[in-house]
Tab-separated table of C-alpha atoms and ligand atoms in Angstrom:
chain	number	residue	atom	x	y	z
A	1	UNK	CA	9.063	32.522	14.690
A	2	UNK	CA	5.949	32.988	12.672
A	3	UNK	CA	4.546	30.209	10.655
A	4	UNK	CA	3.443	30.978	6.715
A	5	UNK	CA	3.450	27.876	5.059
A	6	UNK	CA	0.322	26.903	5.127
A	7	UNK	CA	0.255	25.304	2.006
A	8	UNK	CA	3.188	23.243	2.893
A	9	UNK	CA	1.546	21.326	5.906
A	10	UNK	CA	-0.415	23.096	8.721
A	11	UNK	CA	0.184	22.673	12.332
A	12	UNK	CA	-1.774	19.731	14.394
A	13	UNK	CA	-5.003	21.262	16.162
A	14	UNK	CA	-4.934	20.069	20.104
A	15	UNK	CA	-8.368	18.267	19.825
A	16	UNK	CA	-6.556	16.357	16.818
A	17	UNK	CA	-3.653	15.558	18.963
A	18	UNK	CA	-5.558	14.648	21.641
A	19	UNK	CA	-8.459	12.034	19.663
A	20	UNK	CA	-5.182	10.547	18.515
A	21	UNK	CA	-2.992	10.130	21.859
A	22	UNK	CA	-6.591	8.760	23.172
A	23	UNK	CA	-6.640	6.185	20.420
A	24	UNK	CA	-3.438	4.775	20.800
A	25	UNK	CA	-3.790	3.973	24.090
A	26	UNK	CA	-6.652	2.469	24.079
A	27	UNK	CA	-7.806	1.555	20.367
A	28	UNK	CA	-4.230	-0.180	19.004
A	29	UNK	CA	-5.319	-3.492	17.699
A	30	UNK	CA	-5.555	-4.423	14.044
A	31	UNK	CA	-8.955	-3.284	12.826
A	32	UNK	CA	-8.921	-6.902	10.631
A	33	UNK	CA	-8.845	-9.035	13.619
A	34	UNK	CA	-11.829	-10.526	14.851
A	35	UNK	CA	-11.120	-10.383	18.748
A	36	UNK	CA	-12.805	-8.107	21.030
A	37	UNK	CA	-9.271	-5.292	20.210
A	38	UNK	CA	-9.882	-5.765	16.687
A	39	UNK	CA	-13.284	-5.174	16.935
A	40	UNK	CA	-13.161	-2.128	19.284
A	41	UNK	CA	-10.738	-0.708	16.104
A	42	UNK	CA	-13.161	-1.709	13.579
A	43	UNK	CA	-15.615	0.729	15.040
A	44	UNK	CA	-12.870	3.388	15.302
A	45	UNK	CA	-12.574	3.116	11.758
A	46	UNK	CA	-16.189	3.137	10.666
A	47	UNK	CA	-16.947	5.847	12.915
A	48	UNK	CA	-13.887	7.567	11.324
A	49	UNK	CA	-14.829	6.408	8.038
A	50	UNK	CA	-18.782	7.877	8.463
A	51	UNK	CA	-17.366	11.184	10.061
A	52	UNK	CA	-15.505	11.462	6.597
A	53	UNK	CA	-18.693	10.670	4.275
A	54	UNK	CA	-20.925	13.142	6.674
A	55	UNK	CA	-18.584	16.374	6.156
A	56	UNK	CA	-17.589	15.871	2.131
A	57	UNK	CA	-21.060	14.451	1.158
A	58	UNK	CA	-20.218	10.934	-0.202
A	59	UNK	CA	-21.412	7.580	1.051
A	60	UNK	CA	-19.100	5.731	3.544
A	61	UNK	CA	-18.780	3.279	1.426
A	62	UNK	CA	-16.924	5.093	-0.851
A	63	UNK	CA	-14.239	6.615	1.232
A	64	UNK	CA	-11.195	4.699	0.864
A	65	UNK	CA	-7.782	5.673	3.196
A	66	UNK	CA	-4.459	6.119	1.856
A	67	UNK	CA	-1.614	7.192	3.588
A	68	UNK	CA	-1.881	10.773	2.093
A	69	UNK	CA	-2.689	12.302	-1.300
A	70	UNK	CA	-0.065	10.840	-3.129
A	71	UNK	CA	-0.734	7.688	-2.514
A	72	UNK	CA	-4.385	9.038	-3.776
A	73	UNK	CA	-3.629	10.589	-6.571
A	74	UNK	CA	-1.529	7.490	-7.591
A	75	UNK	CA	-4.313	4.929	-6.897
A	76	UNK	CA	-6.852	7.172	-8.559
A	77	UNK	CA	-4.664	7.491	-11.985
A	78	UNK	CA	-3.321	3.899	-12.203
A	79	UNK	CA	-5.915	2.269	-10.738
A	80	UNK	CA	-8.525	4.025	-12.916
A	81	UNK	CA	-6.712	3.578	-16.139
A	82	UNK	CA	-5.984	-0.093	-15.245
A	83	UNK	CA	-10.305	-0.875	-14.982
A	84	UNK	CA	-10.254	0.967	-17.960
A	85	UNK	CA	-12.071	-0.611	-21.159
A	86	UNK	CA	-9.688	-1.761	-24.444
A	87	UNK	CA	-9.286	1.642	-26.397
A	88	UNK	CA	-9.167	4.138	-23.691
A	89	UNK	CA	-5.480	4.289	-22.755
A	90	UNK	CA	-5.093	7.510	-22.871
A	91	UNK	CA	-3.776	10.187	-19.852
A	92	UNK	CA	-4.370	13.520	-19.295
A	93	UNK	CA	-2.668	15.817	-16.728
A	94	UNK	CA	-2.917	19.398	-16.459
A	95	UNK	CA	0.748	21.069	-16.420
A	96	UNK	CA	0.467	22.507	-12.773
A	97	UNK	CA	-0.547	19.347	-11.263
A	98	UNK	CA	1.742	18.571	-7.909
A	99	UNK	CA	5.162	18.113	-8.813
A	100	UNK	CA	4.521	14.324	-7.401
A	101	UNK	CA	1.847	14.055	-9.410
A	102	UNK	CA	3.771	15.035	-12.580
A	103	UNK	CA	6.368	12.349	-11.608
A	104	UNK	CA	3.544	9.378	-12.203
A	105	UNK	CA	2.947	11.491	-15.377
A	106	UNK	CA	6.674	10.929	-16.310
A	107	UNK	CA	6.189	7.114	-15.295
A	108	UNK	CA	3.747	6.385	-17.141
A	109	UNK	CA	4.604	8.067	-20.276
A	110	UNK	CA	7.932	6.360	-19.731
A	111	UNK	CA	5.976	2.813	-19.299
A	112	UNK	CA	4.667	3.598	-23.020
A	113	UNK	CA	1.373	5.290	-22.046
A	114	UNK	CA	0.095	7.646	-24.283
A	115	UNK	CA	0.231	11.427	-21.793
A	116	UNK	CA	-0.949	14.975	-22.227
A	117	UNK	CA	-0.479	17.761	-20.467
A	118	UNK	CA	-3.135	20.323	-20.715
A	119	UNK	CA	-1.573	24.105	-20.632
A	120	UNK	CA	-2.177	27.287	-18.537
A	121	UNK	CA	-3.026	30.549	-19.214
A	122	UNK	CA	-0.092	33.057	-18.124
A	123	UNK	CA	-1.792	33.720	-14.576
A	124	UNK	CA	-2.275	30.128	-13.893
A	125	UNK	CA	-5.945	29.685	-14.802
A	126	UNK	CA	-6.609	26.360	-17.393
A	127	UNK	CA	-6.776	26.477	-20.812
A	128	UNK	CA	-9.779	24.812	-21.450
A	129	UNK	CA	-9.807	25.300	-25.181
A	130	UNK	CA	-6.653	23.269	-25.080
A	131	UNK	CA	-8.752	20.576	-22.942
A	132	UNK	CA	-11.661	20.255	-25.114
A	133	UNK	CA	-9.044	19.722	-28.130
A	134	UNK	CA	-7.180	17.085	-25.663
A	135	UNK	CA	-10.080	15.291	-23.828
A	136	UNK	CA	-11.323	12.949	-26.493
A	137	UNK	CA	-12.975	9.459	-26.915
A	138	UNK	CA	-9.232	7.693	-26.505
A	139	UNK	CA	-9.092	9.152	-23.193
A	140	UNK	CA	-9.569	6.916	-20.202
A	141	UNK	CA	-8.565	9.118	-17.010
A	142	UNK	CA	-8.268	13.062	-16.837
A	143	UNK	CA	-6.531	14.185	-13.739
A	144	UNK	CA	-7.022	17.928	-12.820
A	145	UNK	CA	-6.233	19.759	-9.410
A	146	UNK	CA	-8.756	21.637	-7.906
A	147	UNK	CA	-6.993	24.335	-6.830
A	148	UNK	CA	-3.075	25.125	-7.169
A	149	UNK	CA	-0.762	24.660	-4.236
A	150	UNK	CA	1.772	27.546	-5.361
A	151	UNK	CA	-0.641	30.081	-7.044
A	152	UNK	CA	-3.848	29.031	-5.184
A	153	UNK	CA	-5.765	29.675	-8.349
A	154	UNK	CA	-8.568	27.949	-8.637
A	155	UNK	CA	-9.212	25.800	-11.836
A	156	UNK	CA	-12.302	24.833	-14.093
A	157	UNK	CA	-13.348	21.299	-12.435
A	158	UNK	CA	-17.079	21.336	-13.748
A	159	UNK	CA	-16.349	22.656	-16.885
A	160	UNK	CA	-13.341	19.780	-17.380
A	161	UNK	CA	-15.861	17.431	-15.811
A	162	UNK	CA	-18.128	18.129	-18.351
A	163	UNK	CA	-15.917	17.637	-20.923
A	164	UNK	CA	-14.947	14.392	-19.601
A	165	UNK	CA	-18.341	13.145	-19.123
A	166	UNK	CA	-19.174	14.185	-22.967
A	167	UNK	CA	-15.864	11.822	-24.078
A	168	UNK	CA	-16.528	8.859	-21.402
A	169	UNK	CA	-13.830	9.412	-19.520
A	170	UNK	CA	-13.041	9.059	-15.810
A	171	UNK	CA	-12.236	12.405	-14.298
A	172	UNK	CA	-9.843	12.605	-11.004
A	173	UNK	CA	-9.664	15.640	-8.814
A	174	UNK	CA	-6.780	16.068	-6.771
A	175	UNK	CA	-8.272	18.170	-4.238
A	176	UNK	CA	-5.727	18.649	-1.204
A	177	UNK	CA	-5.133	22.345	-1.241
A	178	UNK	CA	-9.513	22.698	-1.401
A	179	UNK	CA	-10.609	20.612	1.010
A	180	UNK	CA	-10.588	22.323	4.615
A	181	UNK	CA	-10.546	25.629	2.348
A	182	UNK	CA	-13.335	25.928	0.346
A	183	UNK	CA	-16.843	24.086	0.638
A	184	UNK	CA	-16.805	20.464	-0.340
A	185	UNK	CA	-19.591	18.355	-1.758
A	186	UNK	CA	-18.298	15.331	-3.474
A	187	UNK	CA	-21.119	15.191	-5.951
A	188	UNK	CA	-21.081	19.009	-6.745
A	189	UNK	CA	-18.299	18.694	-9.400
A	190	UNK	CA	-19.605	14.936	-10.786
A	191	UNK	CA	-15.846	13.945	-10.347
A	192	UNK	CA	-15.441	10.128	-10.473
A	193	UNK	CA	-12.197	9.928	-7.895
A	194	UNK	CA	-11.404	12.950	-5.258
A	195	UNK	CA	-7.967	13.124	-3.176
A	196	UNK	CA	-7.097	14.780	-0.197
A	197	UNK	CA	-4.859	15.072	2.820
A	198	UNK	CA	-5.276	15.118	6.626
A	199	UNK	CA	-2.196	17.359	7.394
A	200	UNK	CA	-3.487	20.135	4.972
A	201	UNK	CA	-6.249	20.837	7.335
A	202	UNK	CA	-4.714	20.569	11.105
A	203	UNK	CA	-4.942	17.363	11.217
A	204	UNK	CA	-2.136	14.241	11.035
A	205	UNK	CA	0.652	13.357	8.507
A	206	UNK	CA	0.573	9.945	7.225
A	207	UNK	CA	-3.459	9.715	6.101
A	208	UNK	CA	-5.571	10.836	3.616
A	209	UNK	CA	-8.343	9.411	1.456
A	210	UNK	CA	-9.884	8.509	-2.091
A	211	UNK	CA	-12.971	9.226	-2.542
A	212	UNK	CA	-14.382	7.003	-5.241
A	213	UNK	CA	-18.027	7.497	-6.756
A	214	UNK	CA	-19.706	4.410	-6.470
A	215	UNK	CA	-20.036	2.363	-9.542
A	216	UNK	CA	-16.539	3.576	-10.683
A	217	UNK	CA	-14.270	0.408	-10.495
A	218	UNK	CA	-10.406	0.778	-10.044
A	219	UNK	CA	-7.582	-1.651	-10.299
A	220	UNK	CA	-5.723	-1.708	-7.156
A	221	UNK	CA	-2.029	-0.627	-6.757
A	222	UNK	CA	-1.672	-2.122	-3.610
A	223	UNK	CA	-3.749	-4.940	-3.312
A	224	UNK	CA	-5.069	-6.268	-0.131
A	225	UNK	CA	-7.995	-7.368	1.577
A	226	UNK	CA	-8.533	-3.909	3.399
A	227	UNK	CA	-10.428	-1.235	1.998
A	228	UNK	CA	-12.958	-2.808	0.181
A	229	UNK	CA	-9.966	-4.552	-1.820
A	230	UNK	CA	-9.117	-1.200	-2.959
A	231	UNK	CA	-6.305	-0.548	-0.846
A	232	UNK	CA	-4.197	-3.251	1.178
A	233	UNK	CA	-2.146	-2.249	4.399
A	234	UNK	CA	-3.343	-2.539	8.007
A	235	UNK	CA	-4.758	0.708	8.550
A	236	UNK	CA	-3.273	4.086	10.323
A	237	UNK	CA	-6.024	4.341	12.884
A	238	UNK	CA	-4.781	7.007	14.659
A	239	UNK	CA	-3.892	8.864	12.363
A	240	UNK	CA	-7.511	8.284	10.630
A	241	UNK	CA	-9.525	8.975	13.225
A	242	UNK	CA	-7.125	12.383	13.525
A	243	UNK	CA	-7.861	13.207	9.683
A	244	UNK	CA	-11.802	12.746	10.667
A	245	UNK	CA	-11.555	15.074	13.671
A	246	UNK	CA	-10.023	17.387	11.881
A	247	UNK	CA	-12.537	17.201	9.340
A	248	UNK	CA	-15.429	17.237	11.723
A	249	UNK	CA	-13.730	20.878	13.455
A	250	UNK	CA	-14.013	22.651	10.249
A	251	UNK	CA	-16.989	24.459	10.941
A	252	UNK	CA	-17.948	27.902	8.648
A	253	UNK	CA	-15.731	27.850	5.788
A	254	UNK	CA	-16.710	30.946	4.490
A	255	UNK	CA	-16.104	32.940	7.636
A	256	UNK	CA	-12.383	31.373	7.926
A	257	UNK	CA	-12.188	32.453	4.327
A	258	UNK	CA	-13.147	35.598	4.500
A	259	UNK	CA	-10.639	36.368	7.356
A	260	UNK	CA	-7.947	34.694	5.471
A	261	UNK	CA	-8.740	36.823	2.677
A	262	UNK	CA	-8.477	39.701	4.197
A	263	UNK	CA	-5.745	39.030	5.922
A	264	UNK	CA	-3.546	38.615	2.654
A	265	UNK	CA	-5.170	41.282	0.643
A	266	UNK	CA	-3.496	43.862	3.267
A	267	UNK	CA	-0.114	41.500	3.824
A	268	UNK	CA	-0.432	42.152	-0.322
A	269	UNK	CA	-1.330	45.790	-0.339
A	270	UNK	CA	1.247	46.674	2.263
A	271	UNK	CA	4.135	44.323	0.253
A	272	UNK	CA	3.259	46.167	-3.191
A	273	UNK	CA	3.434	49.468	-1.462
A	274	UNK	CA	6.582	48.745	1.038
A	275	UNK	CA	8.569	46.951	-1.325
A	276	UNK	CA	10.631	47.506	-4.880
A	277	UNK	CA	8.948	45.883	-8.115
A	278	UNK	CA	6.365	43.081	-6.173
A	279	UNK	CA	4.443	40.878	-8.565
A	280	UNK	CA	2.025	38.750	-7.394
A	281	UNK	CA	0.587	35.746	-9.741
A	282	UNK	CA	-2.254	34.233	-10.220
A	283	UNK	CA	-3.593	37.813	-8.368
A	284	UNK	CA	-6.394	38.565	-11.168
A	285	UNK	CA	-8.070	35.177	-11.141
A	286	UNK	CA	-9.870	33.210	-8.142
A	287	UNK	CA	-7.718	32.035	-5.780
A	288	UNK	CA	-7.495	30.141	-2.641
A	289	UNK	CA	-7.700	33.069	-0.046
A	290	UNK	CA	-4.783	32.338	2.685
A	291	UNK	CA	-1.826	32.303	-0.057
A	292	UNK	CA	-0.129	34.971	-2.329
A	293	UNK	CA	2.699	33.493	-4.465
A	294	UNK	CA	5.146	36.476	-5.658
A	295	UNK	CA	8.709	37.632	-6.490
A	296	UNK	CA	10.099	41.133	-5.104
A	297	UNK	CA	12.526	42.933	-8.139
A	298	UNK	CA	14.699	39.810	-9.101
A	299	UNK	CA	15.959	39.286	-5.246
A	300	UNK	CA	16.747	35.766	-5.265
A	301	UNK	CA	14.090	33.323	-3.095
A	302	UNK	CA	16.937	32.203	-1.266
A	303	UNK	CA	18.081	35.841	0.081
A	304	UNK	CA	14.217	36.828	0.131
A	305	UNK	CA	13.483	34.082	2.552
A	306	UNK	CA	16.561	33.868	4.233
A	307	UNK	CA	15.973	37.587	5.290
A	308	UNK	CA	12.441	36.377	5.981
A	309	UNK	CA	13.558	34.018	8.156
A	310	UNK	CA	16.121	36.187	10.187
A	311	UNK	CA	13.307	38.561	10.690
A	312	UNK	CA	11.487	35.786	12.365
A	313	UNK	CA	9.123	34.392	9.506
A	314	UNK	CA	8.846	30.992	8.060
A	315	UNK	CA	7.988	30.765	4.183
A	316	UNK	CA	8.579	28.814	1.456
A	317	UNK	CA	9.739	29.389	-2.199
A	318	UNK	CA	7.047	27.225	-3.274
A	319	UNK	CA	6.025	23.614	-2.970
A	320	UNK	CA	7.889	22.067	0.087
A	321	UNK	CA	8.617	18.613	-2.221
A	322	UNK	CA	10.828	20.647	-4.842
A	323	UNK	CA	11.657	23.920	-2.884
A	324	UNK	CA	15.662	23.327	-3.056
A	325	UNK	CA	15.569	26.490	-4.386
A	326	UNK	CA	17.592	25.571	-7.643
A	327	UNK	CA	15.191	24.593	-9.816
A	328	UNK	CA	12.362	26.974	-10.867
A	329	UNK	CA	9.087	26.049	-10.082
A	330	UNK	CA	7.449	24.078	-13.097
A	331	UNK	CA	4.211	25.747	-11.706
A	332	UNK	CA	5.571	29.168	-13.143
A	333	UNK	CA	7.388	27.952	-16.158
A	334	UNK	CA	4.158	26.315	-17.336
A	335	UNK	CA	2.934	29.743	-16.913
A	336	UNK	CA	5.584	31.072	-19.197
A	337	UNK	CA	7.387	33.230	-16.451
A	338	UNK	CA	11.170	33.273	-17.209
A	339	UNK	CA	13.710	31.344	-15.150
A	340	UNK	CA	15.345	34.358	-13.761
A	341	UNK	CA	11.740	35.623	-12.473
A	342	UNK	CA	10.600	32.601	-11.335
A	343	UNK	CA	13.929	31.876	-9.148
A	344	UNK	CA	12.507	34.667	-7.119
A	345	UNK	CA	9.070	33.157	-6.314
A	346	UNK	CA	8.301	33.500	-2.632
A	347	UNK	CA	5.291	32.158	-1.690
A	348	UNK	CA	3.381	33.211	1.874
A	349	UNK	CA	0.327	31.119	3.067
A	350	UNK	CA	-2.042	31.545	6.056
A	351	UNK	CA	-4.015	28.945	7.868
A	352	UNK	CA	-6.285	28.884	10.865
A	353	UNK	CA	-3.575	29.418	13.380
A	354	UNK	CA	-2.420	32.938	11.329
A	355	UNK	CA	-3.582	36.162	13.456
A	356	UNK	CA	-3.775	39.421	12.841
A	357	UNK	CA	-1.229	40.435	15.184
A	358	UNK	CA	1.041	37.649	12.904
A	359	UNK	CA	0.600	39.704	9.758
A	360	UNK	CA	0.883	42.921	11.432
A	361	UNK	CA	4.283	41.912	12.455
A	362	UNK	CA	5.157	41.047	8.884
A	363	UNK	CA	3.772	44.690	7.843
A	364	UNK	CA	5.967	46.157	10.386
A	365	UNK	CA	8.982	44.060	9.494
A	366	UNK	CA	9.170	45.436	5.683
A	367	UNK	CA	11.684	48.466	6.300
A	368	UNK	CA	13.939	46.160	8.070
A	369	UNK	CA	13.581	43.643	5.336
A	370	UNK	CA	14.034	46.248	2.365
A	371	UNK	CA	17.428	47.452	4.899
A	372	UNK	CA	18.145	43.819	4.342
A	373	UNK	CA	18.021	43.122	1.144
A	374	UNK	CA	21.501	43.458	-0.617
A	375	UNK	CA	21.291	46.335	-3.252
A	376	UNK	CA	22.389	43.958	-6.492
A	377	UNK	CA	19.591	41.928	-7.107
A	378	UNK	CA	20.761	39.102	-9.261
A	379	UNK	CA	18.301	35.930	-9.205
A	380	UNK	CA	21.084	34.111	-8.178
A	381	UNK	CA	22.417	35.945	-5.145
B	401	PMP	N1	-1.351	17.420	-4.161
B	401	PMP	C1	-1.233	18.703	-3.795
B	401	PMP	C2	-1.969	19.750	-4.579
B	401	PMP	C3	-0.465	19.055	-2.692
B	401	PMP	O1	-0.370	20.337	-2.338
B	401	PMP	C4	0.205	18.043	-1.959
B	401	PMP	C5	1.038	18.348	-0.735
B	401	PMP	N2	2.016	19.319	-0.898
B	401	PMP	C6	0.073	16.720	-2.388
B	401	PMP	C7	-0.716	16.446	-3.485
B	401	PMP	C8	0.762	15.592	-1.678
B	401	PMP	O2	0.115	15.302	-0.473
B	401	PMP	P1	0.703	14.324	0.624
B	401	PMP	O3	1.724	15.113	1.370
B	401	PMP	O4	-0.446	13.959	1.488
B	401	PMP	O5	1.257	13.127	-0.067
């Protein structure tokens, strides 16, 4: 079976596996206690902890561990808007944010806060007209992603942080599908809060991080004397010190990029050509480089990928949180794509374990999967 869901989670690298089966042997304790365990695991931690601040360019300091980028985006957003001074209440989201993400959205609004939800373009990109309308002196957090987990298309951080600099508002960038993909320097964008996830870049489930610009204050969600107060729990060392190795093996991103590029430019090229009616979206605006989100005709994603899957490849009809399959993605119907399109939305991502022998096969599995295909294509099949 080949792997292409990428975006979904990616697959533990050995080194990662091994830092972390080291660690729990040896390194267990409670990196609060003050006894010679605690203290070995309080060194585990800051030398996690530095390894994290060294690769994104941020002080240690301001690194602060969640268990993933939920739990990040959620500190980031309530915590931010909870420091925030007496008339700024004001949240805004972008429409394509994670479907997670939109869920706090739904809280909060619910909870009597006052929410917008910045549009998209019909190929996925921002409409930042619509922000600079939206972003206003009321406004006490804006929460943007940096690039889009279904479409990969990448959106307009430094233009929104500008915008949200000129109104005085805190900006949060929920940067999980970037980080590991595309360079990272946590000043470059002047974002005030950045989240991110181990398991999107070979390394664990169950830890990821906030990065939080120093001088930005946040009210804690879950309070606790770890984390600089910012974040209370006892720690998932392991798991930590796995995020940071897999942070420290990133090496060249550009090079990896490249070859995921053109990787999926020719899995693309030989889908558009081998198969009936392919559309691909987000395809005319930067994107992430190891993903191409599409529908084929109005095949159903269920018979697409269940004929994917019987031809020996994993994928995904979008985000793994809400890919039941009956609902269609709110990615695309922010986009404006109709329901019986979007119920065919496939969507095919690379990582750093994808070869070129892996796509080939796909290539050479597209007769058999067009033989597959039943010849009614209703959405629903
Ligand atoms: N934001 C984005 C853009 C994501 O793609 C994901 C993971 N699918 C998340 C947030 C949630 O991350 P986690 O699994 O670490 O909670």
């Amino acid at each position: 079976m080949i792997y292409l869901d990428h975006h979904a989670t990616t697959p533990p690298s050995p080194a990662v596996i091994e830092a972390m089966g080291a660690l729990m042997v040896t390194t267990w304790a409670n990196a609060s206690s003050q006894h010679a365990f605690g203290q070995a695991a309080r060194q585990a931690l800051s030398g996690a902890r530095a390894t994290v601040a060294r690769v994104l360019g941020c002080k240690p300091a301001e690194v602060v561990f969640t268990s993933g980028a939920t739990e990040a985006n959620h500190l980031a957003v309530r915590g931010l808007l909870g420091a925030a001074p007496a008339g700024r209440s004001r949240v805004v989201f972008s429409a394509v944010e994670h479907s997670g993400h939109l869920k706090l959205a739904q809280a909060l609004a619910e909870a009597g806060v006052p929410v917008d939800v910045l549009p998209v373009t019909a190929e996925g990109g921002l409409d930042l007209a619509a922000a600079a309308r939206l972003i206003g002196p009321d406004v006490a957090v804006v929460s943007l992603m940096a690039a889009n987990n279904e479409t990969g298309v990448l959106m307009p951080v430094a233009e929104v942080a500008a915008l949200a600099r000129a109104a005085g508002a805190r900006l949060h960038v929920d940067a999980t599908q970037w980080i590991g993909k595309q360079p990272f320097d946590f000043g470059a964008w002047g974002a005030d809060a950045v989240s991110f996830s181990g398991h999107k870049f070979n390394g664990p489930k169950g830890a990821g991080a906030l990065l939080l610009r120093q001088g930005a204050t946040l009210r804690p969600t879950v309070p606790g004397s770890q984390e600089r107060g910012r974040r209370g729990g006892t720690e998932n060392l392991p798991a930590i010190v796995g995020m940071a190795t897999a942070l420290a093996a990133l090496g060249d991103l550009g090079s990896e990029a490249s070859r995921l590029a053109a990787l999926r430019d020719r899995l693309e090229a030989a889908l558009l050509t081998g198969l009936p009616d392919v559309h691909v979206w987000g395809r005319g605006l930067p994107r992430l480089p190891g993903v191409s989100f599409l529908r084929v005709g109005m095949w159903s994603a269920d018979v697409l990928l269940n004929r994917l899957e019987r031809l020996g490849f994993a994928a995904s009809s979008g985000a793994a949180c809400s890919s039941s399959g009956s609902e269609p993605s709110h990615v695309l119907t922010a986009m404006g794509v109709p329901p019986e399109e979007a119920l065919g939305a496939v969507r095919l991502s690379l990582g750093r374990t994808t070869t070129d022998a892996d796509i080939e096969a796909l290539v050479a599995a597209l007769p058999a999967l067009r033989s597959l295909l039943p010849s009614a294509e209703p959405a629903t099949a």
